[in-house]
Short mmCIF file of C-alpha atoms in Angstrom, two decimals:
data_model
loop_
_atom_site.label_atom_id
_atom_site.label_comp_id
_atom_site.label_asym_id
_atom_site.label_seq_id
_atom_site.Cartn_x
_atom_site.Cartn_y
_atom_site.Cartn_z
CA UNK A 22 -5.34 -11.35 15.07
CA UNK A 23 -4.65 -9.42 11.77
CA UNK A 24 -1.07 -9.32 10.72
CA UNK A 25 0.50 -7.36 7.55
CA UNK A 26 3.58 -8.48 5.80
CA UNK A 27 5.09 -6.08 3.47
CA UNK A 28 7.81 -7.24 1.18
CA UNK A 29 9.17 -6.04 -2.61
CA UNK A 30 11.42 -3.15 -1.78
CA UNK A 31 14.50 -2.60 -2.94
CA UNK A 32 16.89 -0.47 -4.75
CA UNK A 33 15.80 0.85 -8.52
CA UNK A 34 17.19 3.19 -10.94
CA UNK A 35 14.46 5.94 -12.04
CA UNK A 36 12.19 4.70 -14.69
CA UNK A 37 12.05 1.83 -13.31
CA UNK A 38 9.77 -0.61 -11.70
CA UNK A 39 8.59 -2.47 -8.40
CA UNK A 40 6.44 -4.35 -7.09
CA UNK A 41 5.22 -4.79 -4.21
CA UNK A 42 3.29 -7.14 -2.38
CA UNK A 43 0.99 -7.50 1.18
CA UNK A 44 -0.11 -10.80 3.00
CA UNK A 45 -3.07 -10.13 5.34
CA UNK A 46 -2.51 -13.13 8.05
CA UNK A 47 -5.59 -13.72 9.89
CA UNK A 48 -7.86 -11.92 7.87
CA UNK A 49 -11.83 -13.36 8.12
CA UNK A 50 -13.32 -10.86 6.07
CA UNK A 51 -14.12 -11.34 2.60
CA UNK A 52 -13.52 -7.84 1.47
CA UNK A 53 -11.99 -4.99 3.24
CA UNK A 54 -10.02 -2.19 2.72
CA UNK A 55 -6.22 -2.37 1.91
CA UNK A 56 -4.45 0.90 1.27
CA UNK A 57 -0.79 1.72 0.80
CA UNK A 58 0.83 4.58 2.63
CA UNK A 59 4.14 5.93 2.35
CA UNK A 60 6.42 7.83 4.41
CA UNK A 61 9.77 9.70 4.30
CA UNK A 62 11.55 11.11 8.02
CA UNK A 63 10.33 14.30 8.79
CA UNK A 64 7.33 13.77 7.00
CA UNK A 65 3.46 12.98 7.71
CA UNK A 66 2.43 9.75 5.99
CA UNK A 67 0.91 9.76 3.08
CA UNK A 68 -2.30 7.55 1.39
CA UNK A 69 -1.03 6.41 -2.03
CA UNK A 70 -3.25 3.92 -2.85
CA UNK A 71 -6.85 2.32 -1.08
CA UNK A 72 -8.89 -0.61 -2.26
CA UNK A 73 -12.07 -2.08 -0.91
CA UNK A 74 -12.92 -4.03 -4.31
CA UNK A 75 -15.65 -0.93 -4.30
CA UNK A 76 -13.40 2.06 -3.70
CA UNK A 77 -10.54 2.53 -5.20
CA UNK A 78 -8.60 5.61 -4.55
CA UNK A 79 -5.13 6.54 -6.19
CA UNK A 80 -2.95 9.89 -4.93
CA UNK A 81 -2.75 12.21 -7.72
CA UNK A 82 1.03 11.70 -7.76
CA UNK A 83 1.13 8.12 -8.41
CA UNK A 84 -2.06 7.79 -11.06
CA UNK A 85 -0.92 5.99 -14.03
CA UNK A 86 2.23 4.63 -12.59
CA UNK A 87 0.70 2.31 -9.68
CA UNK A 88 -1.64 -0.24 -9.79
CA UNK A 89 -3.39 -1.93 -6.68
CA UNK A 90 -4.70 -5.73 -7.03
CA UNK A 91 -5.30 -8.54 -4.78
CA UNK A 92 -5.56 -12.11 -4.97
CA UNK A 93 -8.28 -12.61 -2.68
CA UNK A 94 -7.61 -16.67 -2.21
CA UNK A 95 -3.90 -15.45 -1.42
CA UNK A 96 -4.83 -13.08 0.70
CA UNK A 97 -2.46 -10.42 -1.13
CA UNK A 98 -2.01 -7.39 -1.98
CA UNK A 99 0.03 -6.15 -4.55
CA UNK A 100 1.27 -3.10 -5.28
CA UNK A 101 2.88 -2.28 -9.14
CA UNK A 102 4.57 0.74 -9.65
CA UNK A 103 6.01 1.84 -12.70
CA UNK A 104 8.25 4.95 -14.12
CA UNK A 105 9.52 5.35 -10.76
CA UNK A 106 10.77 9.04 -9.44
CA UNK A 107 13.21 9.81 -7.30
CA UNK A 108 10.08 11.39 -5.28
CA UNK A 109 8.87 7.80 -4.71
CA UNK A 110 11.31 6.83 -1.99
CA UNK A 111 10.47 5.97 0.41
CA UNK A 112 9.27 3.61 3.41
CA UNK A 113 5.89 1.56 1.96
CA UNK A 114 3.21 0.35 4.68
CA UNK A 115 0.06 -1.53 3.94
CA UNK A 116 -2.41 -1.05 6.30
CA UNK A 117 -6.23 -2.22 6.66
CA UNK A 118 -9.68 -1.33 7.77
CA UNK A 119 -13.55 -2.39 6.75
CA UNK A 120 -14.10 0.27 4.25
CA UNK A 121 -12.10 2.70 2.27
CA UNK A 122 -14.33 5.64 3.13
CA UNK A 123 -11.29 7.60 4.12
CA UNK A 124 -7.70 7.33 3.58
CA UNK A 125 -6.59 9.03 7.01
CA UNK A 126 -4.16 7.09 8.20
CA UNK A 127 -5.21 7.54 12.08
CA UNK A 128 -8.55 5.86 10.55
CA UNK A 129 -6.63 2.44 9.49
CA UNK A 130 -5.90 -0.11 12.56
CA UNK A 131 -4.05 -2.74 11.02
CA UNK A 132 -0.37 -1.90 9.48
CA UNK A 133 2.49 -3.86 8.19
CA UNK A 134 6.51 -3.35 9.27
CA UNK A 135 6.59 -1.81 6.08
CA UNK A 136 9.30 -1.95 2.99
CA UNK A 137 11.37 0.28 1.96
CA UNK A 138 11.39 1.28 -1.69
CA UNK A 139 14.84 3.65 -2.87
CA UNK A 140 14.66 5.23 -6.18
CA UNK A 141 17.96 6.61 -8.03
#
């Protein structure tokens, strides 16, 4: 049983930075795909950034800011973000699946309780 635990969010001033970080409980894969979403109310989710250690995708809105990396013993994820907008509040989910082939998020089974991230 695959469990997500999101945890990093806060509060940050614009220009600022965050970061955020995944555990993958009861993972048995060796590589897989670990994305981050976000989402704000009223709005669809939204793929920011996917990683299957082949793949690596990035949304054109957070390229050069955030930076995906795992620690593969840890079973981690970690999400940096940098120069932080107002734009990027919001509430951060990691989710999983085998590949990153696609970043729909109807396509990922696995998701974390998510974190929420507030930028001022």
């Amino acid at each position: 049983h695959v469990q997500l635990v999101e945890s990093g969010g806060g509060s940050v001033q614009a220009g600022g930075s965050l970061t955020l970080s995944c555990v993958n409980y009861g993972n048995t894969y060796s590589s897989y795909c670990i994305a981050w979403f976000r989402q704000t109310p009223g709005k669809e989710r939204e793929g920011v950034v996917g990683s299957d250690g082949g793949i690596t995708y990035y949304a054109d809105t957070v390229k050069g800011r955030f930076t995906i990396s795992r620690d593969n013993a840890k079973n981690t994820v970690y999400l940096q973000m940098s120069s932080l907008k107002a734009e990027d509040t919001a509430m951060y989910y990691c989710a999983t699946r085998r590949y990153c082939t696609t970043m729909a998020p109807d396509a990922f089974g696995n998701w974390g309780q998510g974190t929420q991230v507030t930028v001022s």
